[in-house]
Tab-separated table of C-alpha atoms and ligand atoms in Angstrom:
chain	number	residue	atom	x	y	z
A	1420	MET	CA	32.757	-7.291	-46.764
A	1421	GLU	CA	33.704	-3.701	-47.605
A	1422	GLN	CA	31.327	-1.098	-46.157
A	1423	ARG	CA	30.078	2.002	-47.954
A	1424	LYS	CA	28.357	5.092	-46.557
A	1425	LEU	CA	25.159	6.073	-48.305
A	1426	GLY	CA	25.407	9.821	-48.689
A	1427	SER	CA	26.606	12.270	-46.062
A	1428	THR	CA	23.739	11.538	-43.645
A	1429	GLY	CA	22.841	7.959	-44.573
A	1430	PRO	CA	23.753	4.630	-43.003
A	1431	THR	CA	26.956	2.692	-43.538
A	1432	VAL	CA	26.001	-0.501	-45.357
A	1433	SER	CA	27.645	-3.486	-47.020
A	1434	ALA	CA	29.208	-2.632	-50.388
A	1435	LEU	CA	26.732	-5.022	-52.037
A	1436	GLY	CA	23.040	-5.103	-51.147
A	1437	LEU	CA	20.511	-7.858	-51.736
A	1438	GLY	CA	17.315	-7.010	-53.650
A	1439	CYS	CA	14.498	-9.422	-52.835
A	1440	MET	CA	11.880	-8.541	-55.471
A	1441	GLY	CA	12.483	-11.583	-57.688
A	1442	MET	CA	11.914	-13.887	-54.707
A	1443	SER	CA	8.199	-13.025	-54.843
A	1444	GLU	CA	7.338	-12.151	-58.436
A	1445	VAL	CA	8.459	-10.533	-61.698
A	1446	TYR	CA	11.098	-13.059	-62.811
A	1447	GLY	CA	8.952	-16.183	-62.925
A	1448	PRO	CA	8.568	-18.763	-60.189
A	1449	ALA	CA	10.847	-18.618	-57.158
A	1450	ASP	CA	11.377	-21.213	-54.458
A	1451	ARG	CA	10.454	-19.944	-50.988
A	1452	GLY	CA	12.933	-22.156	-49.119
A	1453	GLU	CA	15.752	-21.293	-51.511
A	1454	SER	CA	14.886	-17.582	-51.277
A	1455	ILE	CA	15.152	-17.669	-47.487
A	1456	ALA	CA	18.369	-19.673	-47.686
A	1457	THR	CA	19.710	-17.039	-50.111
A	1458	ILE	CA	18.922	-14.217	-47.676
A	1459	HIS	CA	20.669	-16.172	-44.882
A	1460	ALA	CA	23.686	-16.842	-47.111
A	1461	ALA	CA	23.859	-13.140	-47.973
A	1462	LEU	CA	23.887	-12.168	-44.301
A	1463	ASP	CA	26.518	-14.837	-43.559
A	1464	ALA	CA	28.672	-13.315	-46.306
A	1465	GLY	CA	28.439	-9.868	-44.717
A	1466	ILE	CA	25.598	-8.301	-46.704
A	1467	THR	CA	23.614	-6.059	-44.367
A	1468	LEU	CA	21.404	-4.127	-46.811
A	1469	VAL	CA	18.173	-5.893	-47.778
A	1470	ASP	CA	15.824	-4.183	-50.236
A	1471	THR	CA	12.105	-4.827	-50.616
A	1472	GLY	CA	8.873	-3.030	-51.554
A	1473	ASP	CA	5.441	-3.270	-49.958
A	1474	PHE	CA	3.906	-3.822	-53.406
A	1475	TYR	CA	6.220	-6.725	-54.360
A	1476	ALA	CA	3.515	-9.379	-54.722
A	1477	MET	CA	1.274	-7.251	-52.490
A	1478	GLY	CA	3.098	-7.767	-49.192
A	1479	HIS	CA	4.391	-11.261	-49.970
A	1480	ASN	CA	7.976	-10.052	-50.252
A	1481	GLU	CA	7.913	-8.212	-46.920
A	1482	MET	CA	6.531	-11.303	-45.194
A	1483	LEU	CA	9.232	-13.429	-46.810
A	1484	VAL	CA	11.892	-10.996	-45.584
A	1485	ARG	CA	10.340	-11.110	-42.095
A	1486	GLU	CA	10.526	-14.902	-42.040
A	1487	ALA	CA	14.154	-14.861	-43.191
A	1488	LEU	CA	15.153	-12.241	-40.621
A	1489	GLN	CA	13.197	-13.573	-37.634
A	1490	ASP	CA	16.278	-14.865	-35.794
A	1491	VAL	CA	18.589	-12.070	-36.911
A	1492	PRO	CA	19.313	-9.284	-34.397
A	1493	ARG	CA	17.528	-6.209	-35.753
A	1494	ASP	CA	20.624	-4.023	-35.666
A	1495	LYS	CA	22.591	-6.472	-37.854
A	1496	VAL	CA	20.530	-5.722	-40.954
A	1497	GLN	CA	19.336	-2.593	-42.745
A	1498	ILE	CA	15.930	-2.869	-44.380
A	1499	SER	CA	15.111	-0.608	-47.322
A	1500	VAL	CA	11.416	-0.407	-48.271
A	1501	LYS	CA	9.713	1.202	-51.263
A	1502	PHE	CA	6.085	2.226	-50.962
A	1503	GLY	CA	3.341	4.065	-52.807
A	1504	ALA	CA	2.663	1.833	-55.820
A	1505	LEU	CA	-0.994	0.840	-56.037
A	1506	ARG	CA	-2.140	-2.554	-57.252
A	1507	GLY	CA	-5.419	-4.306	-57.925
A	1508	PRO	CA	-6.492	-7.816	-56.946
A	1509	ALA	CA	-5.202	-9.275	-60.215
A	1510	GLY	CA	-1.808	-7.732	-59.498
A	1511	GLU	CA	-2.194	-4.922	-62.005
A	1512	PHE	CA	-0.431	-1.618	-61.261
A	1513	THR	CA	-2.930	1.226	-60.971
A	1514	GLY	CA	-0.822	4.261	-60.087
A	1515	MET	CA	0.917	5.909	-57.154
A	1516	ASP	CA	-0.360	7.348	-53.891
A	1517	THR	CA	2.138	9.176	-51.704
A	1518	ARG	CA	-0.227	11.581	-49.934
A	1519	PRO	CA	0.842	12.059	-46.291
A	1520	ALA	CA	-2.113	10.031	-44.960
A	1521	ALA	CA	-1.415	7.231	-47.441
A	1522	THR	CA	2.289	7.303	-46.541
A	1523	ARG	CA	1.485	6.797	-42.834
A	1524	ASN	CA	-0.925	4.012	-43.751
A	1525	PHE	CA	1.584	2.203	-45.994
A	1526	LEU	CA	4.226	2.436	-43.270
A	1527	ALA	CA	1.910	1.030	-40.592
A	1528	TYR	CA	1.227	-2.045	-42.742
A	1529	SER	CA	4.894	-2.502	-43.658
A	1530	LEU	CA	6.003	-2.400	-40.023
A	1531	GLN	CA	3.416	-5.044	-39.226
A	1532	ARG	CA	4.319	-7.303	-42.157
A	1533	LEU	CA	8.048	-6.952	-41.504
A	1534	GLY	CA	7.588	-7.501	-37.754
A	1535	THR	CA	9.750	-4.530	-36.851
A	1536	ASP	CA	9.244	-1.187	-35.149
A	1537	TYR	CA	11.403	0.792	-37.569
A	1538	ILE	CA	12.578	0.811	-41.176
A	1539	ASP	CA	16.124	1.824	-42.025
A	1540	ILE	CA	15.458	3.504	-45.383
A	1541	TYR	CA	11.933	4.344	-46.551
A	1542	ARG	CA	11.301	5.657	-50.057
A	1543	PRO	CA	8.473	6.390	-52.478
A	1544	ALA	CA	8.863	3.910	-55.355
A	1545	ARG	CA	8.103	6.523	-58.008
A	1546	LEU	CA	7.170	10.183	-58.124
A	1547	ASP	CA	3.434	10.610	-57.538
A	1548	PRO	CA	2.383	13.104	-60.242
A	1549	ASN	CA	-0.497	14.335	-58.087
A	1550	ILE	CA	1.423	15.209	-54.909
A	1551	PRO	CA	4.279	17.699	-54.558
A	1552	ILE	CA	7.368	15.765	-53.451
A	1553	GLU	CA	7.734	18.227	-50.546
A	1554	GLU	CA	4.498	16.914	-49.002
A	1555	THR	CA	5.567	13.281	-49.228
A	1556	ILE	CA	9.058	13.913	-47.861
A	1557	GLY	CA	7.589	16.149	-45.128
A	1558	ALA	CA	5.312	13.287	-44.051
A	1559	ILE	CA	8.219	10.826	-44.005
A	1560	ALA	CA	10.314	13.360	-42.058
A	1561	ASP	CA	7.600	13.431	-39.373
A	1562	LEU	CA	7.812	9.635	-39.207
A	1563	VAL	CA	11.604	9.918	-38.833
A	1564	LYS	CA	11.048	12.268	-35.887
A	1565	ALA	CA	8.614	9.775	-34.407
A	1566	GLY	CA	11.271	7.031	-34.635
A	1567	TYR	CA	9.589	4.769	-37.196
A	1568	ILE	CA	12.079	5.506	-39.975
A	1569	ARG	CA	15.844	6.043	-39.801
A	1570	HIS	CA	16.617	7.485	-43.240
A	1571	ILE	CA	14.753	8.771	-46.276
A	1572	GLY	CA	15.505	7.559	-49.798
A	1573	LEU	CA	14.174	8.210	-53.283
A	1574	SER	CA	13.650	5.970	-56.296
A	1575	GLU	CA	13.813	6.724	-60.022
A	1576	VAL	CA	13.476	10.489	-59.750
A	1577	GLY	CA	15.374	13.160	-61.639
A	1578	SER	CA	17.631	15.992	-60.515
A	1579	ASP	CA	14.886	18.595	-60.034
A	1580	THR	CA	12.877	16.311	-57.758
A	1581	ILE	CA	16.013	15.243	-55.895
A	1582	ARG	CA	16.821	18.888	-55.115
A	1583	ARG	CA	13.268	19.652	-53.947
A	1584	ALA	CA	13.146	16.552	-51.736
A	1585	HIS	CA	16.580	17.171	-50.243
A	1586	ALA	CA	15.581	20.743	-49.334
A	1587	VAL	CA	12.872	19.314	-47.039
A	1588	HIS	CA	14.940	16.583	-45.352
A	1589	PRO	CA	18.391	15.110	-46.078
A	1590	ILE	CA	18.115	12.217	-48.524
A	1591	ALA	CA	20.324	9.201	-47.829
A	1592	ASP	CA	20.222	7.551	-51.222
A	1593	LEU	CA	18.594	7.405	-54.616
A	1594	GLN	CA	17.670	3.947	-55.883
A	1595	ILE	CA	17.974	3.872	-59.648
A	1596	GLU	CA	18.869	1.539	-62.502
A	1597	TYR	CA	22.556	1.628	-63.430
A	1598	SER	CA	24.568	-0.872	-65.397
A	1599	LEU	CA	27.030	-1.200	-68.255
A	1600	ILE	CA	24.038	-0.933	-70.615
A	1601	GLU	CA	21.889	1.567	-68.671
A	1602	ARG	CA	23.685	4.868	-68.198
A	1603	GLY	CA	20.914	7.453	-67.906
A	1604	ILE	CA	22.108	8.401	-64.416
A	1605	GLU	CA	25.335	9.735	-65.970
A	1606	ARG	CA	23.484	12.558	-67.784
A	1607	ASP	CA	23.002	14.730	-64.668
A	1608	ILE	CA	21.616	12.666	-61.770
A	1609	LEU	CA	24.953	11.300	-60.555
A	1610	THR	CA	26.441	14.805	-60.499
A	1611	THR	CA	23.420	16.142	-58.585
A	1612	CYS	CA	23.635	13.355	-56.015
A	1613	ARG	CA	27.369	13.922	-55.552
A	1614	GLU	CA	26.849	17.670	-55.129
A	1615	LEU	CA	24.169	17.106	-52.464
A	1616	GLY	CA	25.908	14.233	-50.671
A	1617	ILE	CA	23.334	11.594	-51.634
A	1618	GLY	CA	24.336	7.946	-52.109
A	1619	ILE	CA	23.177	5.601	-54.867
A	1620	THR	CA	21.738	2.129	-54.498
A	1621	ALA	CA	21.997	0.833	-58.054
A	1622	TYR	CA	19.528	-1.782	-59.211
A	1623	GLY	CA	19.412	-3.758	-62.434
A	1624	VAL	CA	23.212	-3.963	-62.363
A	1625	LEU	CA	22.821	-7.129	-64.447
A	1626	ALA	CA	20.070	-5.476	-66.515
A	1627	ARG	CA	17.694	-7.958	-64.823
A	1628	GLY	CA	19.856	-10.885	-65.776
A	1629	LEU	CA	20.238	-9.859	-69.432
A	1630	ILE	CA	23.974	-9.187	-69.134
A	1631	SER	CA	24.631	-11.863	-66.500
A	1632	GLY	CA	25.916	-14.349	-69.066
A	1633	HIS	CA	23.113	-16.753	-68.099
A	1634	TRP	CA	20.363	-15.330	-70.313
A	1635	SER	CA	19.643	-16.884	-73.700
A	1636	LYS	CA	17.135	-16.512	-76.499
A	1637	ASP	CA	14.843	-19.152	-75.027
A	1638	ALA	CA	15.139	-18.161	-71.373
A	1639	GLY	CA	12.148	-17.119	-69.294
A	1640	LYS	CA	9.586	-19.008	-71.345
A	1641	THR	CA	8.571	-21.530	-68.695
A	1642	GLY	CA	6.950	-19.151	-66.199
A	1643	LYS	CA	5.351	-15.750	-65.909
A	1644	ASP	CA	8.479	-13.730	-66.566
A	1645	TYR	CA	7.892	-9.996	-66.858
A	1646	ARG	CA	11.217	-9.550	-68.641
A	1647	LEU	CA	9.768	-11.007	-71.832
A	1648	MET	CA	7.437	-8.006	-71.997
A	1649	THR	CA	10.263	-5.465	-71.898
A	1650	PRO	CA	11.916	-4.109	-75.057
A	1651	ARG	CA	15.481	-5.181	-74.295
A	1652	PHE	CA	14.419	-8.825	-74.051
A	1653	GLN	CA	12.491	-8.899	-77.321
A	1654	GLY	CA	13.218	-9.850	-80.953
A	1655	SER	CA	16.096	-8.123	-82.688
A	1656	ASN	CA	16.790	-6.020	-79.574
A	1657	LEU	CA	17.515	-9.219	-77.671
A	1658	ASP	CA	19.802	-10.470	-80.454
A	1659	ALA	CA	21.770	-7.212	-80.384
A	1660	ASN	CA	21.959	-7.189	-76.578
A	1661	LEU	CA	23.078	-10.822	-76.395
A	1662	ALA	CA	25.826	-9.963	-78.911
A	1663	LEU	CA	26.998	-7.326	-76.421
A	1664	VAL	CA	27.046	-9.994	-73.716
A	1665	GLU	CA	29.416	-12.060	-75.868
A	1666	GLN	CA	31.787	-9.074	-75.882
A	1667	LEU	CA	31.450	-8.878	-72.105
A	1668	ARG	CA	32.098	-12.620	-71.832
A	1669	ALA	CA	35.340	-12.239	-73.767
A	1670	ILE	CA	36.496	-9.301	-71.612
A	1671	ALA	CA	35.526	-11.181	-68.446
A	1672	ALA	CA	37.527	-14.219	-69.544
A	1673	GLU	CA	40.595	-11.982	-69.927
A	1674	ILE	CA	40.015	-10.616	-66.426
A	1675	GLY	CA	39.487	-14.115	-65.016
A	1676	ALA	CA	35.914	-13.500	-63.877
A	1677	THR	CA	32.384	-14.189	-65.064
A	1678	PRO	CA	30.330	-11.637	-67.048
A	1679	ALA	CA	28.045	-11.081	-64.026
A	1680	GLN	CA	31.002	-10.421	-61.742
A	1681	VAL	CA	32.515	-7.900	-64.159
A	1682	ALA	CA	29.134	-6.171	-64.615
A	1683	ILE	CA	28.650	-5.829	-60.842
A	1684	ALA	CA	32.275	-4.785	-60.266
A	1685	TRP	CA	31.932	-2.136	-62.992
A	1686	VAL	CA	28.999	-0.476	-61.179
A	1687	ALA	CA	30.844	-0.647	-57.845
A	1688	ALA	CA	33.883	0.968	-59.505
A	1689	GLN	CA	31.906	4.040	-60.607
A	1690	GLY	CA	32.092	5.619	-57.135
A	1691	LYS	CA	32.462	4.879	-53.435
A	1692	GLU	CA	28.969	6.243	-52.821
A	1693	ILE	CA	27.415	3.604	-55.096
A	1694	VAL	CA	26.098	0.335	-53.670
A	1695	PRO	CA	25.037	-2.277	-56.246
A	1696	LEU	CA	21.904	-4.209	-55.287
A	1697	VAL	CA	22.008	-7.725	-56.676
A	1698	GLY	CA	18.756	-9.535	-57.373
A	1699	ALA	CA	20.002	-13.053	-56.608
A	1700	ARG	CA	17.221	-15.558	-55.844
A	1701	THR	CA	19.376	-18.609	-55.307
A	1702	ARG	CA	22.541	-19.319	-53.331
A	1703	ASN	CA	24.338	-20.220	-56.560
A	1704	ARG	CA	23.647	-16.856	-58.167
A	1705	LEU	CA	24.455	-15.084	-54.899
A	1706	SER	CA	27.757	-16.889	-54.628
A	1707	GLU	CA	28.684	-15.752	-58.131
A	1708	ALA	CA	27.620	-12.170	-57.359
A	1709	LEU	CA	29.702	-12.120	-54.170
A	1710	GLY	CA	32.728	-12.993	-56.296
A	1711	ALA	CA	32.432	-9.514	-57.823
A	1712	ALA	CA	33.919	-8.116	-54.609
A	1713	LYS	CA	37.187	-9.856	-55.495
A	1714	VAL	CA	37.312	-8.424	-59.024
A	1715	THR	CA	39.557	-5.384	-59.280
A	1716	LEU	CA	39.053	-3.544	-62.525
A	1717	THR	CA	42.264	-1.794	-63.554
A	1718	PRO	CA	42.209	1.438	-65.593
A	1719	ALA	CA	43.063	-0.751	-68.618
A	1720	HIS	CA	40.045	-3.026	-67.964
A	1721	LEU	CA	37.799	0.014	-67.500
A	1722	ALA	CA	39.033	1.485	-70.778
A	1723	VAL	CA	38.238	-1.751	-72.654
A	1724	LEU	CA	34.760	-1.826	-71.073
A	1725	ALA	CA	34.189	1.855	-71.910
A	1726	LYS	CA	34.986	1.154	-75.552
A	1727	ALA	CA	32.734	-1.920	-75.759
A	1728	PHE	CA	29.881	-0.322	-73.771
A	1729	PRO	CA	29.424	3.335	-74.715
A	1730	PRO	CA	26.333	5.065	-73.268
A	1731	ASP	CA	23.148	4.181	-75.178
A	1732	VAL	CA	24.691	0.966	-76.535
A	1733	ALA	CA	21.683	-1.151	-75.490
A	1734	ALA	CA	19.015	-1.942	-78.042
A	1735	GLY	CA	15.578	-1.005	-76.731
A	1736	THR	CA	14.433	0.976	-73.715
A	1737	ARG	CA	14.724	-0.387	-70.187
A	1738	TYR	CA	10.957	-0.375	-69.573
A	1739	ALA	CA	7.974	-0.514	-71.910
A	1740	ALA	CA	6.805	2.886	-73.207
A	1741	GLU	CA	3.987	3.318	-70.659
A	1742	GLN	CA	6.314	2.767	-67.697
A	1743	MET	CA	9.040	4.932	-69.243
A	1744	ALA	CA	6.531	7.779	-69.284
A	1745	HIS	CA	6.171	7.506	-65.478
A	1746	LEU	CA	9.892	7.768	-64.815
A	1747	ASP	CA	10.734	11.189	-63.432
A	1748	SER	CA	14.387	10.107	-63.729
A	1749	GLU	CA	14.112	10.198	-67.521
A	1750	LYS	CA	13.346	13.941	-67.467
A	1751	PRO	CA	16.345	16.189	-68.054
A	1752	ALA	CA	17.279	18.603	-65.271
A	1753	THR	CA	16.074	22.178	-65.661
A	1754	ALA	CA	18.297	23.687	-62.957
B	1209	NAP	N1	13.649	1.166	-57.401
B	1209	NAP	C1	13.199	0.485	-58.424
B	1209	NAP	O1	12.470	1.011	-59.271
B	1209	NAP	C2	13.579	-0.957	-58.574
B	1209	NAP	C3	13.236	-1.627	-59.754
B	1209	NAP	C4	13.614	-2.974	-59.877
B	1209	NAP	C5	14.329	-3.580	-58.862
B	1209	NAP	N2	14.633	-2.903	-57.720
B	1209	NAP	C6	15.358	-3.568	-56.608
B	1209	NAP	O2	16.638	-3.947	-57.046
B	1209	NAP	C7	16.838	-5.354	-56.856
B	1209	NAP	C8	17.725	-5.903	-57.936
B	1209	NAP	O3	17.129	-5.611	-59.197
B	1209	NAP	P1	17.059	-6.642	-60.354
B	1209	NAP	O4	16.570	-7.916	-59.796
B	1209	NAP	O5	16.346	-6.017	-61.465
B	1209	NAP	O6	18.553	-6.722	-60.755
B	1209	NAP	P2	19.593	-7.641	-61.403
B	1209	NAP	O7	20.523	-8.030	-60.313
B	1209	NAP	O8	20.092	-6.897	-62.571
B	1209	NAP	O9	18.854	-8.929	-61.995
B	1209	NAP	C9	18.536	-10.001	-61.200
B	1209	NAP	C10	18.323	-11.220	-62.062
B	1209	NAP	O10	19.567	-11.557	-62.678
B	1209	NAP	C11	19.717	-12.962	-62.720
B	1209	NAP	N3	21.100	-13.340	-62.422
B	1209	NAP	C12	21.906	-14.055	-63.204
B	1209	NAP	N4	23.110	-14.200	-62.628
B	1209	NAP	C13	23.073	-13.596	-61.463
B	1209	NAP	C14	24.017	-13.421	-60.424
B	1209	NAP	N5	25.233	-13.927	-60.481
B	1209	NAP	N6	23.640	-12.731	-59.334
B	1209	NAP	C15	22.414	-12.210	-59.248
B	1209	NAP	N7	21.459	-12.347	-60.212
B	1209	NAP	C16	21.794	-13.039	-61.317
B	1209	NAP	C17	18.743	-13.510	-61.696
B	1209	NAP	O11	17.847	-14.310	-62.417
B	1209	NAP	P3	17.691	-15.842	-62.129
B	1209	NAP	O12	17.475	-16.010	-60.666
B	1209	NAP	O13	16.483	-16.160	-62.935
B	1209	NAP	O14	18.927	-16.456	-62.653
B	1209	NAP	C18	17.925	-12.375	-61.176
B	1209	NAP	O15	16.569	-12.640	-61.303
B	1209	NAP	C19	15.415	-5.927	-56.826
B	1209	NAP	O16	15.357	-7.153	-56.132
B	1209	NAP	C20	14.681	-4.844	-56.112
B	1209	NAP	O17	14.862	-4.962	-54.705
B	1209	NAP	C21	14.279	-1.592	-57.590
């Protein structure tokens, strides 16, 4: 698999990463054995970047990743971990805590759950509104010096925060949503990251399955699927977004690929510093996603996609209003 370097100081990783969140929660029931088999299949195919979060099902996801990686030499895989999101016993999200003491505490538990003595990329999941980013990044930088962390990343923050964080310690990558139907990063964040030499790990490249070509009006109704609570998956928004998918399906058929493969290839084509994270939970979906690496989008294909998918084409916001309000990445740059 092609390799890409995350930013000027970050690690060199596989051009596609595997996001493990859906293997523990969020997208309805997942099969533990199939999840582990999917992680193994990803590694066999050359994927080295594995993304998790300590709050994904309250540690469940990290323990799943540990089980999958137990026989894998540590230096053959790069583990990216998000931290700082607080949850209650019923799973509810209750805020962020990225104070230095909390950061050290979260890391200690993650190392234990993952069964490793270092994490490749460690990042606060969201901006903590109560703590200056400099304090959080300073605390992580101390943990880098102590050898527990290799690189520092960010998640869903805007240009001003990126600049402040990067001034404390070089940032390897920003993890942020980016897809044919989610283009907020193009307003100023991508330019800021390029200027500072910061890579991008793009999530939601299939808009959480919405533009994969496998979603339908009745999908997600059999389990506890968080997507049904988000605006893009609801009512007339869903109708409009599924109509867009039909356009993508037609373009993909011309290209000789599936809609998911074209959507992933489109993100990968936006820059060599961008690594799409795919949220495959089964070997079948993974196999389809891996096919994106063989899709070469010509300037003519890209022009057709640009016409069909202008910025802001999606109906509905990517998160519900309350979560949108917590996204530092939605704030315009002031500098
Ligand atoms: N930093 C952040 O704020 C943040 C937020 C969300 C996620 N993430 C990370 O990014 C990763 C990926 O995000 P995501 O899961 O939202 O992204 P995604 O790849 O856009 O969506 C994944 C969903 O798409 C469906 N799908 C359909 N066809 C697929 C195919 N060929 N390959 C892969 N998936 C296919 C899968 O659903 P079925 O299995 O049901 O078919 C899967 O649940 C997560 O696992 C997590 O590690 C980060």
